[in-house]
Coordinates of C-alpha atoms and ligand atoms in Angstrom, one line a residue:
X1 CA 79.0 60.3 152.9
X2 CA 76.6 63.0 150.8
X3 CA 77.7 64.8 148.2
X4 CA 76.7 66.0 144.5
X5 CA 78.3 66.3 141.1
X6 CA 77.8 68.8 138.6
X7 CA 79.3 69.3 135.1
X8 CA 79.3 73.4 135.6
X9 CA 81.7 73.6 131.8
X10 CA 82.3 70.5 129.7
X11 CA 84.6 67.8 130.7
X12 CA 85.0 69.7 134.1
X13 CA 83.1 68.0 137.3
X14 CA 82.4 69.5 139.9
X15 CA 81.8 67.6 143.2
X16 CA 80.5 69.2 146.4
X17 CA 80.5 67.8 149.9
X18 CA 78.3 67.8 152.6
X19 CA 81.2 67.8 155.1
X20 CA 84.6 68.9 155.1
X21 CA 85.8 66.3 156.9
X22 CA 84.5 63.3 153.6
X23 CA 85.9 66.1 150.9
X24 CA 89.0 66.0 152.3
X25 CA 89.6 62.2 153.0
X26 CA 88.0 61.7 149.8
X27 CA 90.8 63.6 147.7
X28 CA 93.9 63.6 149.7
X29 CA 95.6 60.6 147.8
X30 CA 94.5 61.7 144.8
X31 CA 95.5 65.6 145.5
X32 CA 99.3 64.6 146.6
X33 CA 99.8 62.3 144.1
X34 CA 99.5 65.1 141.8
X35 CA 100.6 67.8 143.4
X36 CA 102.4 67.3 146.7
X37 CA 106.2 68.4 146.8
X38 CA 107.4 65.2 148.6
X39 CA 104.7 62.8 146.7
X40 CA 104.0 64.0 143.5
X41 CA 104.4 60.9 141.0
X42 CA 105.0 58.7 143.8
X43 CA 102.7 55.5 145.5
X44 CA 102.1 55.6 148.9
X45 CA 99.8 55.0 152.2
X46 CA 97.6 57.2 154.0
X47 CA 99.6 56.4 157.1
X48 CA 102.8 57.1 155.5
X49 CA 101.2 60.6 154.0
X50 CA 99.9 61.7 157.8
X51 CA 103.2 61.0 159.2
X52 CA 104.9 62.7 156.7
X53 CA 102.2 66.2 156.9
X54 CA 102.5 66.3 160.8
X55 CA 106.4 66.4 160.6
X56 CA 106.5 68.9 157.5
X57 CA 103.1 71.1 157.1
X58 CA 103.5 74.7 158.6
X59 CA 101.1 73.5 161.5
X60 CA 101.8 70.1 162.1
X61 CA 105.3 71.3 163.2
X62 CA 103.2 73.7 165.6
X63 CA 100.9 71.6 167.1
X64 CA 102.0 67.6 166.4
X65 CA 98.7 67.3 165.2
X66 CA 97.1 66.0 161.6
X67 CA 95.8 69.6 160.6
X68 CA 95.3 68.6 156.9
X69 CA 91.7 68.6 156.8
X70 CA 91.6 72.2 158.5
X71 CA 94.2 72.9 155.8
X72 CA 92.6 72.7 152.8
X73 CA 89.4 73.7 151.6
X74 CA 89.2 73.0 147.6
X75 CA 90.9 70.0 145.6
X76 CA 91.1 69.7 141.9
X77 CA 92.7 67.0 139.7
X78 CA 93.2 66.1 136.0
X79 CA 92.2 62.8 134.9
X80 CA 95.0 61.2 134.4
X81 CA 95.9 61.1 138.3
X82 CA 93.2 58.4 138.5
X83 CA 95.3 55.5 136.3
X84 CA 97.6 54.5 138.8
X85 CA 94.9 54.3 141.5
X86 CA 92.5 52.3 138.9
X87 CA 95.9 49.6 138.2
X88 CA 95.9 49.3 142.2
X89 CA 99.3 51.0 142.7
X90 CA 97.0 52.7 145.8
X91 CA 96.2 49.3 147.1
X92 CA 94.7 48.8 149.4
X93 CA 91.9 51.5 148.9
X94 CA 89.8 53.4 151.3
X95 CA 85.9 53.0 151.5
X96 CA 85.7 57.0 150.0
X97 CA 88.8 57.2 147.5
X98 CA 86.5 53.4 146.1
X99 CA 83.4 55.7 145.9
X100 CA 84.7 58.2 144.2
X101 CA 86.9 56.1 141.4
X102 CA 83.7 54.3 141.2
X103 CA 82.3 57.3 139.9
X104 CA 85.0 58.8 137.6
X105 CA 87.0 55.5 137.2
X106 CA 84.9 54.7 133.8
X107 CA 84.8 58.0 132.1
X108 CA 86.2 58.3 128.6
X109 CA 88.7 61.1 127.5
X110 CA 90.8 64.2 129.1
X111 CA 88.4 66.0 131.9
X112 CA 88.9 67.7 135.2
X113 CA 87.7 66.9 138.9
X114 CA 86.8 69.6 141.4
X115 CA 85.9 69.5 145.3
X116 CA 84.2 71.7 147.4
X117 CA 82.5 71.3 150.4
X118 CA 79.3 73.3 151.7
X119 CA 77.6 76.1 150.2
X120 CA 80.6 76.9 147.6
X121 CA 82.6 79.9 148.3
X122 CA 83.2 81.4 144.4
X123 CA 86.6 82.4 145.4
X124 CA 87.8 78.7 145.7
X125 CA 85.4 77.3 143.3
X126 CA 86.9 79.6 140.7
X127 CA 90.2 79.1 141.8
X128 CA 89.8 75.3 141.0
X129 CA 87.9 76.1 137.5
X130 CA 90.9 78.0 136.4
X131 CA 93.3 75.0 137.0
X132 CA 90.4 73.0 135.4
X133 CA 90.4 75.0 132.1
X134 CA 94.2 75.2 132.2
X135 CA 94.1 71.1 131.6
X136 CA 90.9 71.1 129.3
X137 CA 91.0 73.8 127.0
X138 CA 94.5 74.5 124.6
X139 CA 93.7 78.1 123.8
X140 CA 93.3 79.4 127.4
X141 CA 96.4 77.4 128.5
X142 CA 98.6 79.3 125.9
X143 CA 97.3 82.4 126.7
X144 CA 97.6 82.0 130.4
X145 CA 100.9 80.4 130.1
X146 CA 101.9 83.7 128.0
X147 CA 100.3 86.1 131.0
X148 CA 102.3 84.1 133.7
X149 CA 105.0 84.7 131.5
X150 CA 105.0 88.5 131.1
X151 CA 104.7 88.7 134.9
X152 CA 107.5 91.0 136.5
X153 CA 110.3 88.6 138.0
X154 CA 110.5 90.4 141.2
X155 CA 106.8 89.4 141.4
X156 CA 107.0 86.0 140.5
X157 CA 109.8 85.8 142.9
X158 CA 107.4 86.2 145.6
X159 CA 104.4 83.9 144.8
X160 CA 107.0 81.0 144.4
X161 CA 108.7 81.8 147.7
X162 CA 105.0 81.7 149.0
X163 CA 103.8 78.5 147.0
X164 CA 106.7 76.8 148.2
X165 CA 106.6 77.8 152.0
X166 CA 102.3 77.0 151.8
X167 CA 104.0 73.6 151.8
X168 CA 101.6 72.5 149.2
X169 CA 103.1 72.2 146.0
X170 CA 105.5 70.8 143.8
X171 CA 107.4 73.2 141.7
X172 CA 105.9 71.8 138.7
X173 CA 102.7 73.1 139.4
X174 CA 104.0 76.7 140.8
X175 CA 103.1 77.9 136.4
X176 CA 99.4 76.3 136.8
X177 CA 99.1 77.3 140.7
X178 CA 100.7 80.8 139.7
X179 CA 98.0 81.6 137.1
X180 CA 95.3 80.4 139.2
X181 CA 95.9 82.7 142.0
X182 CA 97.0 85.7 140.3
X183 CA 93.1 85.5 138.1
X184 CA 91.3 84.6 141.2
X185 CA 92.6 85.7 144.2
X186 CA 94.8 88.5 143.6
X187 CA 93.2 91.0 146.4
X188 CA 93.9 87.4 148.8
X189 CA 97.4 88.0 147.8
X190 CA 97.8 91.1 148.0
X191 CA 96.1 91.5 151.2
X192 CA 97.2 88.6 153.3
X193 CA 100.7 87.8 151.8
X194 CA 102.0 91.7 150.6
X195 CA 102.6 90.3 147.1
X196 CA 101.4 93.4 145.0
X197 CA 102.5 95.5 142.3
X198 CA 101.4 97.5 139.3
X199 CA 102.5 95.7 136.7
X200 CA 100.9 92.2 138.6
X201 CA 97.8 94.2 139.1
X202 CA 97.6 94.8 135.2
X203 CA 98.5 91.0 134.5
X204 CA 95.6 90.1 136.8
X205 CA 93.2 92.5 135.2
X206 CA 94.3 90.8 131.6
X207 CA 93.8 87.0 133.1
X208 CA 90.0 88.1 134.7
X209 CA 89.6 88.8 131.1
X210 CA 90.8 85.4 129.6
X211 CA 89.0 83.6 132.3
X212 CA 85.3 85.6 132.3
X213 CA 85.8 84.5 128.4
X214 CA 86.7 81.0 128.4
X215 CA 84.2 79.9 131.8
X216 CA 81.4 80.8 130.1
X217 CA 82.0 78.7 127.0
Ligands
LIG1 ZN1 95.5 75.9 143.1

Protein backbone atom coordinates (compact mmCIF):
# COMPACT_ATOMS: atom_id res chain seq x y z
CA UNK A 1 0.00 0.00 0.00
CA UNK A 2 1.85 3.53 -1.22
CA UNK A 3 0.69 6.54 -0.36
CA UNK A 4 1.92 10.20 1.01
CA UNK A 5 0.87 12.75 3.60
CA UNK A 6 0.93 16.33 3.40
CA UNK A 7 0.00 19.01 5.88
CA UNK A 8 -1.31 21.44 2.80
CA UNK A 9 -2.99 24.15 5.97
CA UNK A 10 -2.23 23.51 9.64
CA UNK A 11 -3.71 20.75 11.56
CA UNK A 12 -5.25 19.49 8.24
CA UNK A 13 -3.52 16.19 6.61
CA UNK A 14 -3.73 15.39 3.66
CA UNK A 15 -3.22 11.68 2.53
CA UNK A 16 -3.00 10.59 -1.12
CA UNK A 17 -3.16 7.12 -2.52
CA UNK A 18 -1.55 5.34 -4.99
CA UNK A 19 -4.70 3.22 -5.70
CA UNK A 20 -8.30 3.71 -5.20
CA UNK A 21 -8.88 0.46 -4.19
CA UNK A 22 -6.18 0.96 -0.54
CA UNK A 23 -7.83 4.71 -0.13
CA UNK A 24 -10.96 3.32 0.05
CA UNK A 25 -10.48 0.17 2.36
CA UNK A 26 -8.28 2.35 4.25
CA UNK A 27 -11.13 4.88 5.31
CA UNK A 28 -14.32 3.18 5.06
CA UNK A 29 -14.70 2.37 8.90
CA UNK A 30 -13.44 5.40 9.77
CA UNK A 31 -15.72 7.42 7.09
CA UNK A 32 -19.12 5.58 8.29
CA UNK A 33 -18.50 5.84 11.72
CA UNK A 34 -18.65 9.41 11.26
CA UNK A 35 -20.81 9.98 8.76
CA UNK A 36 -22.94 7.09 7.53
CA UNK A 37 -26.86 7.37 8.05
CA UNK A 38 -27.24 3.81 9.44
CA UNK A 39 -23.63 3.83 11.30
CA UNK A 40 -22.79 7.01 12.42
CA UNK A 41 -21.79 6.69 16.27
CA UNK A 42 -22.13 3.18 16.13
CA UNK A 43 -19.27 -0.04 16.35
CA UNK A 44 -19.39 -2.43 13.78
CA UNK A 45 -17.55 -4.97 11.19
CA UNK A 46 -16.58 -4.66 7.77
CA UNK A 47 -18.68 -7.63 7.05
CA UNK A 48 -21.64 -6.30 8.63
CA UNK A 49 -20.95 -2.71 6.78
CA UNK A 50 -20.75 -4.64 3.11
CA UNK A 51 -23.88 -6.37 3.79
CA UNK A 52 -25.54 -3.59 4.90
CA UNK A 53 -24.15 -1.12 1.55
CA UNK A 54 -25.09 -3.92 -1.05
CA UNK A 55 -28.76 -4.03 0.39
CA UNK A 56 -29.10 -0.11 0.74
CA UNK A 57 -26.60 1.94 -1.59
CA UNK A 58 -28.33 3.20 -4.85
CA UNK A 59 -26.19 0.56 -6.76
CA UNK A 60 -25.92 -2.28 -4.67
CA UNK A 61 -29.72 -2.57 -5.00
CA UNK A 62 -28.89 -2.47 -8.91
CA UNK A 63 -26.37 -4.78 -9.26
CA UNK A 64 -26.01 -7.09 -5.75
CA UNK A 65 -22.61 -6.11 -5.91
CA UNK A 66 -20.12 -4.27 -3.26
CA UNK A 67 -19.88 -0.88 -5.45
CA UNK A 68 -18.47 1.09 -2.49
CA UNK A 69 -15.06 1.61 -3.69
CA UNK A 70 -16.44 2.79 -7.23
CA UNK A 71 -18.59 4.93 -5.00
CA UNK A 72 -16.48 7.18 -3.48
CA UNK A 73 -13.62 9.03 -4.44
CA UNK A 74 -12.60 11.51 -1.44
CA UNK A 75 -12.89 10.79 2.51
CA UNK A 76 -12.34 13.20 5.22
CA UNK A 77 -12.59 12.88 9.07
CA UNK A 78 -12.13 14.95 12.18
CA UNK A 79 -9.95 13.57 14.79
CA UNK A 80 -11.95 12.65 17.15
CA UNK A 81 -13.44 9.66 14.95
CA UNK A 82 -10.09 7.94 15.67
CA UNK A 83 -10.77 7.38 19.78
CA UNK A 84 -13.07 4.62 19.62
CA UNK A 85 -10.95 2.80 17.03
CA UNK A 86 -7.63 3.57 19.30
CA UNK A 87 -9.83 1.91 22.69
CA UNK A 88 -10.45 -1.17 20.25
CA UNK A 89 -14.21 -0.66 19.98
CA UNK A 90 -13.17 -1.64 15.98
CA UNK A 91 -11.60 -4.80 17.11
CA UNK A 92 -10.32 -6.73 15.45
CA UNK A 93 -8.51 -4.22 12.98
CA UNK A 94 -7.58 -4.47 9.44
CA UNK A 95 -3.86 -4.57 8.20
CA UNK A 96 -4.69 -0.74 6.46
CA UNK A 97 -7.19 0.91 9.08
CA UNK A 98 -3.61 -0.42 11.72
CA UNK A 99 -1.38 1.56 9.21
CA UNK A 100 -3.10 4.34 9.12
CA UNK A 101 -4.06 4.85 13.15
CA UNK A 102 -0.41 4.08 13.39
CA UNK A 103 0.17 7.15 11.79
CA UNK A 104 -2.45 9.61 13.14
CA UNK A 105 -3.18 7.51 16.36
CA UNK A 106 -0.41 9.62 18.34
CA UNK A 107 -1.06 13.15 17.30
CA UNK A 108 -1.83 15.71 19.89
CA UNK A 109 -4.85 18.23 19.57
CA UNK A 110 -8.09 18.93 17.20
CA UNK A 111 -6.90 18.31 13.31
CA UNK A 112 -8.44 17.00 10.23
CA UNK A 113 -7.71 13.88 7.86
CA UNK A 114 -8.20 13.97 4.13
CA UNK A 115 -7.96 11.06 1.28
CA UNK A 116 -7.41 11.24 -2.11
CA UNK A 117 -6.26 8.95 -4.47
CA UNK A 118 -4.06 9.64 -7.73
CA UNK A 119 -3.13 12.76 -9.22
CA UNK A 120 -5.74 14.91 -6.95
CA UNK A 121 -8.71 16.24 -8.80
CA UNK A 122 -9.00 20.05 -7.01
CA UNK A 123 -12.71 19.68 -7.10
CA UNK A 124 -12.73 16.85 -4.51
CA UNK A 125 -9.58 17.88 -2.76
CA UNK A 126 -11.33 21.16 -2.05
CA UNK A 127 -14.38 19.80 -1.35
CA UNK A 128 -12.70 17.83 1.57
CA UNK A 129 -10.61 21.08 2.73
CA UNK A 130 -13.82 22.84 3.23
CA UNK A 131 -15.13 20.19 5.67
CA UNK A 132 -11.55 20.30 7.03
CA UNK A 133 -11.66 24.03 7.91
CA UNK A 134 -15.23 23.75 9.01
CA UNK A 135 -13.81 21.46 12.06
CA UNK A 136 -10.39 23.40 12.49
CA UNK A 137 -10.93 26.88 12.26
CA UNK A 138 -14.00 28.82 14.54
CA UNK A 139 -14.29 31.92 12.45
CA UNK A 140 -14.86 30.21 9.08
CA UNK A 141 -17.37 27.79 10.70
CA UNK A 142 -19.56 30.74 12.00
CA UNK A 143 -19.48 32.38 8.91
CA UNK A 144 -20.24 29.37 6.83
CA UNK A 145 -22.79 28.23 9.21
CA UNK A 146 -24.42 31.85 8.81
CA UNK A 147 -24.14 31.42 4.64
CA UNK A 148 -25.92 27.95 4.89
CA UNK A 149 -28.20 29.71 6.90
CA UNK A 150 -29.32 32.52 4.56
CA UNK A 151 -29.78 29.93 1.80
CA UNK A 152 -33.42 30.08 0.27
CA UNK A 153 -35.51 27.06 1.81
CA UNK A 154 -36.81 25.94 -1.45
CA UNK A 155 -33.07 25.45 -2.18
CA UNK A 156 -31.98 23.82 0.79
CA UNK A 157 -35.04 21.63 0.25
CA UNK A 158 -33.37 20.17 -2.59
CA UNK A 159 -29.73 19.48 -1.58
CA UNK A 160 -31.07 17.58 1.53
CA UNK A 161 -33.58 15.56 -0.65
CA UNK A 162 -30.22 14.90 -2.68
CA UNK A 163 -27.82 14.29 0.38
CA UNK A 164 -30.21 11.99 1.75
CA UNK A 165 -31.07 9.85 -1.46
CA UNK A 166 -26.76 9.92 -2.31
CA UNK A 167 -27.25 7.41 0.53
CA UNK A 168 -24.22 8.76 2.15
CA UNK A 169 -25.03 10.88 4.98
CA UNK A 170 -26.39 11.30 8.15
CA UNK A 171 -28.59 14.29 8.63
CA UNK A 172 -26.21 15.64 11.05
CA UNK A 173 -23.75 16.30 8.63
CA UNK A 174 -26.39 17.60 5.77
CA UNK A 175 -25.10 21.69 7.48
CA UNK A 176 -21.25 20.67 7.04
CA UNK A 177 -21.93 18.59 3.68
CA UNK A 178 -24.37 21.49 2.56
CA UNK A 179 -21.65 24.14 2.76
CA UNK A 180 -19.10 22.03 1.26
CA UNK A 181 -20.95 21.49 -1.92
CA UNK A 182 -22.57 24.73 -2.38
CA UNK A 183 -18.51 26.47 -2.12
CA UNK A 184 -17.04 23.81 -4.20
CA UNK A 185 -19.10 22.19 -6.49
CA UNK A 186 -21.96 24.33 -7.14
CA UNK A 187 -21.74 24.11 -11.26
CA UNK A 188 -21.70 19.95 -10.18
CA UNK A 189 -24.93 20.70 -8.74
CA UNK A 190 -26.32 22.62 -10.79
CA UNK A 191 -25.40 20.72 -13.81
CA UNK A 192 -25.86 17.06 -12.83
CA UNK A 193 -28.67 17.30 -10.05
CA UNK A 194 -30.87 20.71 -11.40
CA UNK A 195 -30.37 22.28 -8.02
CA UNK A 196 -29.89 26.06 -9.05
CA UNK A 197 -31.10 29.34 -8.33
CA UNK A 198 -30.22 33.01 -8.09
CA UNK A 199 -30.23 33.56 -4.79
CA UNK A 200 -27.99 29.96 -4.18
CA UNK A 201 -25.75 31.20 -7.01
CA UNK A 202 -25.14 34.54 -4.85
CA UNK A 203 -24.62 32.40 -1.60
CA UNK A 204 -22.00 30.33 -3.48
CA UNK A 205 -20.24 33.38 -4.84
CA UNK A 206 -20.13 34.70 -0.99
CA UNK A 207 -18.78 31.11 0.44
CA UNK A 208 -15.84 31.09 -2.68
CA UNK A 209 -15.05 34.19 -1.01
CA UNK A 210 -14.85 32.90 2.77
CA UNK A 211 -13.09 29.82 1.52
CA UNK A 212 -10.26 31.56 -1.14
CA UNK A 213 -9.73 33.63 2.43
CA UNK A 214 -9.47 31.15 5.05
CA UNK A 215 -7.30 28.20 2.69
CA UNK A 216 -4.72 30.26 2.27
CA UNK A 217 -4.11 31.06 5.84
ZN1 LIG B 1 -18.53 16.09 1.78
Amino acid sequence: MIFKIEEPIKNIFHLNFDKKKDLCETFMRFQEHFESPEYRGKFFSIKEYKAWYRKTSPKGKKTGRFTYNQDWSGFNIPSYILEPFKEGKFNPLSKKEKIFLKEFGNIEGKFYIIGTYGSTNLDTLDHDIAHALFYTDPVYNKKMKKLVASIPAKDLKKIHDHLGSSGGYHEDVFEDETHAYITINMPYMEKKHGITSEELWSVHKKMQKVFQKHSKS
